[in-house]
Amino acid sequence: FQTLLEQEVGTDTNDYKALFSSVGVVIAHSSNPERLMSNILDTDAQMKEHLDNAASGKEGETKGDSYTTGEKSVMIFTPVDTHTDKH
């Protein structure tokens, strides 16, 4: 997943993408691979609601300070089917 995100458009700190597990672990980050395996909930516990919604198939967004840049940002949460639970 990391390689795919790094190849996507939007890899600078003003337009990046991150893939989180349902419990907040950073699986991939398009502009800052050093964030891999860190947990967004350690930085911002309020993200749990958005992660829970995405895990249950709901999209959402919130405004706040980016945990990557510290700047005001719009964060969009979208469910992603990684097909990891299908054998």
PDB file of C-alpha atoms in Angstrom:
ATOM      1  CA  PHE A   1       0.000   0.000   0.000  1.00  0.00           C
ATOM      2  CA  GLN A   2       2.871   2.368   0.767  1.00  0.00           C
ATOM      3  CA  THR A   3       4.278   2.088  -2.752  1.00  0.00           C
ATOM      4  CA  LEU A   4       0.859   2.717  -4.280  1.00  0.00           C
ATOM      5  CA  LEU A   5       0.256   5.865  -2.235  1.00  0.00           C
ATOM      6  CA  GLU A   6       3.718   7.235  -2.984  1.00  0.00           C
ATOM      7  CA  GLN A   7       2.923   6.941  -6.705  1.00  0.00           C
ATOM      8  CA  GLU A   8      -0.419   8.756  -6.406  1.00  0.00           C
ATOM      9  CA  VAL A   9      -0.943  12.402  -7.241  1.00  0.00           C
ATOM     10  CA  GLY A  10      -0.865  14.417  -4.038  1.00  0.00           C
ATOM     11  CA  THR A  11       2.260  13.422  -2.196  1.00  0.00           C
ATOM     12  CA  ASP A  12       3.366  16.760  -0.790  1.00  0.00           C
ATOM     13  CA  THR A  13       2.402  18.026   2.663  1.00  0.00           C
ATOM     14  CA  ASN A  14      -0.397  20.194   1.230  1.00  0.00           C
ATOM     15  CA  ASP A  15      -2.152  17.298  -0.499  1.00  0.00           C
ATOM     16  CA  TYR A  16      -1.353  13.881   0.882  1.00  0.00           C
ATOM     17  CA  LYS A  17      -3.153  10.642   1.596  1.00  0.00           C
ATOM     18  CA  ALA A  18      -2.859   8.236   4.483  1.00  0.00           C
ATOM     19  CA  LEU A  19      -4.297   4.771   4.988  1.00  0.00           C
ATOM     20  CA  PHE A  20      -5.201   3.860   8.564  1.00  0.00           C
ATOM     21  CA  SER A  21      -6.263   0.577  10.072  1.00  0.00           C
ATOM     22  CA  SER A  22      -9.590   0.554  11.889  1.00  0.00           C
ATOM     23  CA  VAL A  23      -7.687   1.048  15.169  1.00  0.00           C
ATOM     24  CA  GLY A  24      -5.663   4.026  13.907  1.00  0.00           C
ATOM     25  CA  VAL A  25      -2.362   2.478  12.832  1.00  0.00           C
ATOM     26  CA  VAL A  26      -0.811   4.191   9.792  1.00  0.00           C
ATOM     27  CA  ILE A  27      -0.578   1.536   7.061  1.00  0.00           C
ATOM     28  CA  ALA A  28       0.628   3.911   4.322  1.00  0.00           C
ATOM     29  CA  HIS A  29       1.356   7.628   4.049  1.00  0.00           C
ATOM     30  CA  SER A  30       1.991   9.324   0.686  1.00  0.00           C
ATOM     31  CA  SER A  31       4.194  12.184   1.911  1.00  0.00           C
ATOM     32  CA  ASN A  32       5.751  10.894   5.123  1.00  0.00           C
ATOM     33  CA  PRO A  33       6.602   7.180   5.272  1.00  0.00           C
ATOM     34  CA  GLU A  34       8.189   7.779   8.689  1.00  0.00           C
ATOM     35  CA  ARG A  35       4.622   7.785  10.027  1.00  0.00           C
ATOM     36  CA  LEU A  36       4.211   4.072   9.195  1.00  0.00           C
ATOM     37  CA  MET A  37       3.083   1.991  12.150  1.00  0.00           C
ATOM     38  CA  SER A  38       2.436   5.059  14.314  1.00  0.00           C
ATOM     39  CA  ASN A  39      -1.080   5.475  15.655  1.00  0.00           C
ATOM     40  CA  ILE A  40      -3.195   8.543  14.911  1.00  0.00           C
ATOM     41  CA  LEU A  41      -5.102   7.977  18.152  1.00  0.00           C
ATOM     42  CA  ASP A  42      -1.908   8.603  20.131  1.00  0.00           C
ATOM     43  CA  THR A  43      -1.885  12.094  18.573  1.00  0.00           C
ATOM     44  CA  ASP A  44      -5.617  12.774  18.333  1.00  0.00           C
ATOM     45  CA  ALA A  45      -8.046  10.522  20.202  1.00  0.00           C
ATOM     46  CA  GLN A  46     -11.003  12.323  18.595  1.00  0.00           C
ATOM     47  CA  MET A  47     -10.214  10.543  15.300  1.00  0.00           C
ATOM     48  CA  LYS A  48     -11.620   7.310  16.751  1.00  0.00           C
ATOM     49  CA  GLU A  49     -15.171   8.300  15.808  1.00  0.00           C
ATOM     50  CA  HIS A  50     -14.131   8.852  12.174  1.00  0.00           C
ATOM     51  CA  LEU A  51     -12.153   5.609  12.026  1.00  0.00           C
ATOM     52  CA  ASP A  52     -15.098   3.692  13.511  1.00  0.00           C
ATOM     53  CA  ASN A  53     -17.454   5.216  10.942  1.00  0.00           C
ATOM     54  CA  ALA A  54     -15.128   4.344   8.047  1.00  0.00           C
ATOM     55  CA  ALA A  55     -14.752   0.804   9.400  1.00  0.00           C
ATOM     56  CA  SER A  56     -18.541   0.464   9.324  1.00  0.00           C
ATOM     57  CA  GLY A  57     -18.708   1.688   5.715  1.00  0.00           C
ATOM     58  CA  LYS A  58     -19.531   5.372   6.267  1.00  0.00           C
ATOM     59  CA  GLU A  59     -17.709   8.308   4.716  1.00  0.00           C
ATOM     60  CA  GLY A  60     -17.050  11.471   6.672  1.00  0.00           C
ATOM     61  CA  GLU A  61     -14.885  14.510   7.083  1.00  0.00           C
ATOM     62  CA  THR A  62     -13.645  16.822   9.775  1.00  0.00           C
ATOM     63  CA  LYS A  63     -11.621  19.998  10.036  1.00  0.00           C
ATOM     64  CA  GLY A  64      -8.707  20.357  12.378  1.00  0.00           C
ATOM     65  CA  ASP A  65      -4.961  20.525  12.687  1.00  0.00           C
ATOM     66  CA  SER A  66      -3.096  18.033  10.525  1.00  0.00           C
ATOM     67  CA  TYR A  67      -1.046  15.598  12.586  1.00  0.00           C
ATOM     68  CA  THR A  68       1.549  15.676   9.775  1.00  0.00           C
ATOM     69  CA  THR A  69       1.908  19.427   9.198  1.00  0.00           C
ATOM     70  CA  GLY A  70       0.209  21.014  12.196  1.00  0.00           C
ATOM     71  CA  GLU A  71      -1.726  23.250   9.783  1.00  0.00           C
ATOM     72  CA  LYS A  72      -5.508  23.633   9.527  1.00  0.00           C
ATOM     73  CA  SER A  73      -6.769  20.862   7.265  1.00  0.00           C
ATOM     74  CA  VAL A  74      -9.817  19.063   5.988  1.00  0.00           C
ATOM     75  CA  MET A  75      -9.563  15.341   6.652  1.00  0.00           C
ATOM     76  CA  ILE A  76     -11.746  13.024   4.602  1.00  0.00           C
ATOM     77  CA  PHE A  77     -12.436   9.490   5.771  1.00  0.00           C
ATOM     78  CA  THR A  78     -13.469   6.875   3.239  1.00  0.00           C
ATOM     79  CA  PRO A  79     -13.876   3.139   3.806  1.00  0.00           C
ATOM     80  CA  VAL A  80     -11.352   1.052   1.866  1.00  0.00           C
ATOM     81  CA  ASP A  81     -11.835  -2.628   1.132  1.00  0.00           C
ATOM     82  CA  THR A  82      -8.350  -4.129   1.180  1.00  0.00           C
ATOM     83  CA  HIS A  83      -9.700  -7.645   0.582  1.00  0.00           C
ATOM     84  CA  THR A  84      -7.538  -8.858   3.465  1.00  0.00           C
ATOM     85  CA  ASP A  85     -10.406 -10.712   5.144  1.00  0.00           C
ATOM     86  CA  LYS A  86     -11.341 -12.724   2.053  1.00  0.00           C
ATOM     87  CA  HIS A  87      -9.655 -16.071   1.506  1.00  0.00           C
TER      88      HIS A  87
END
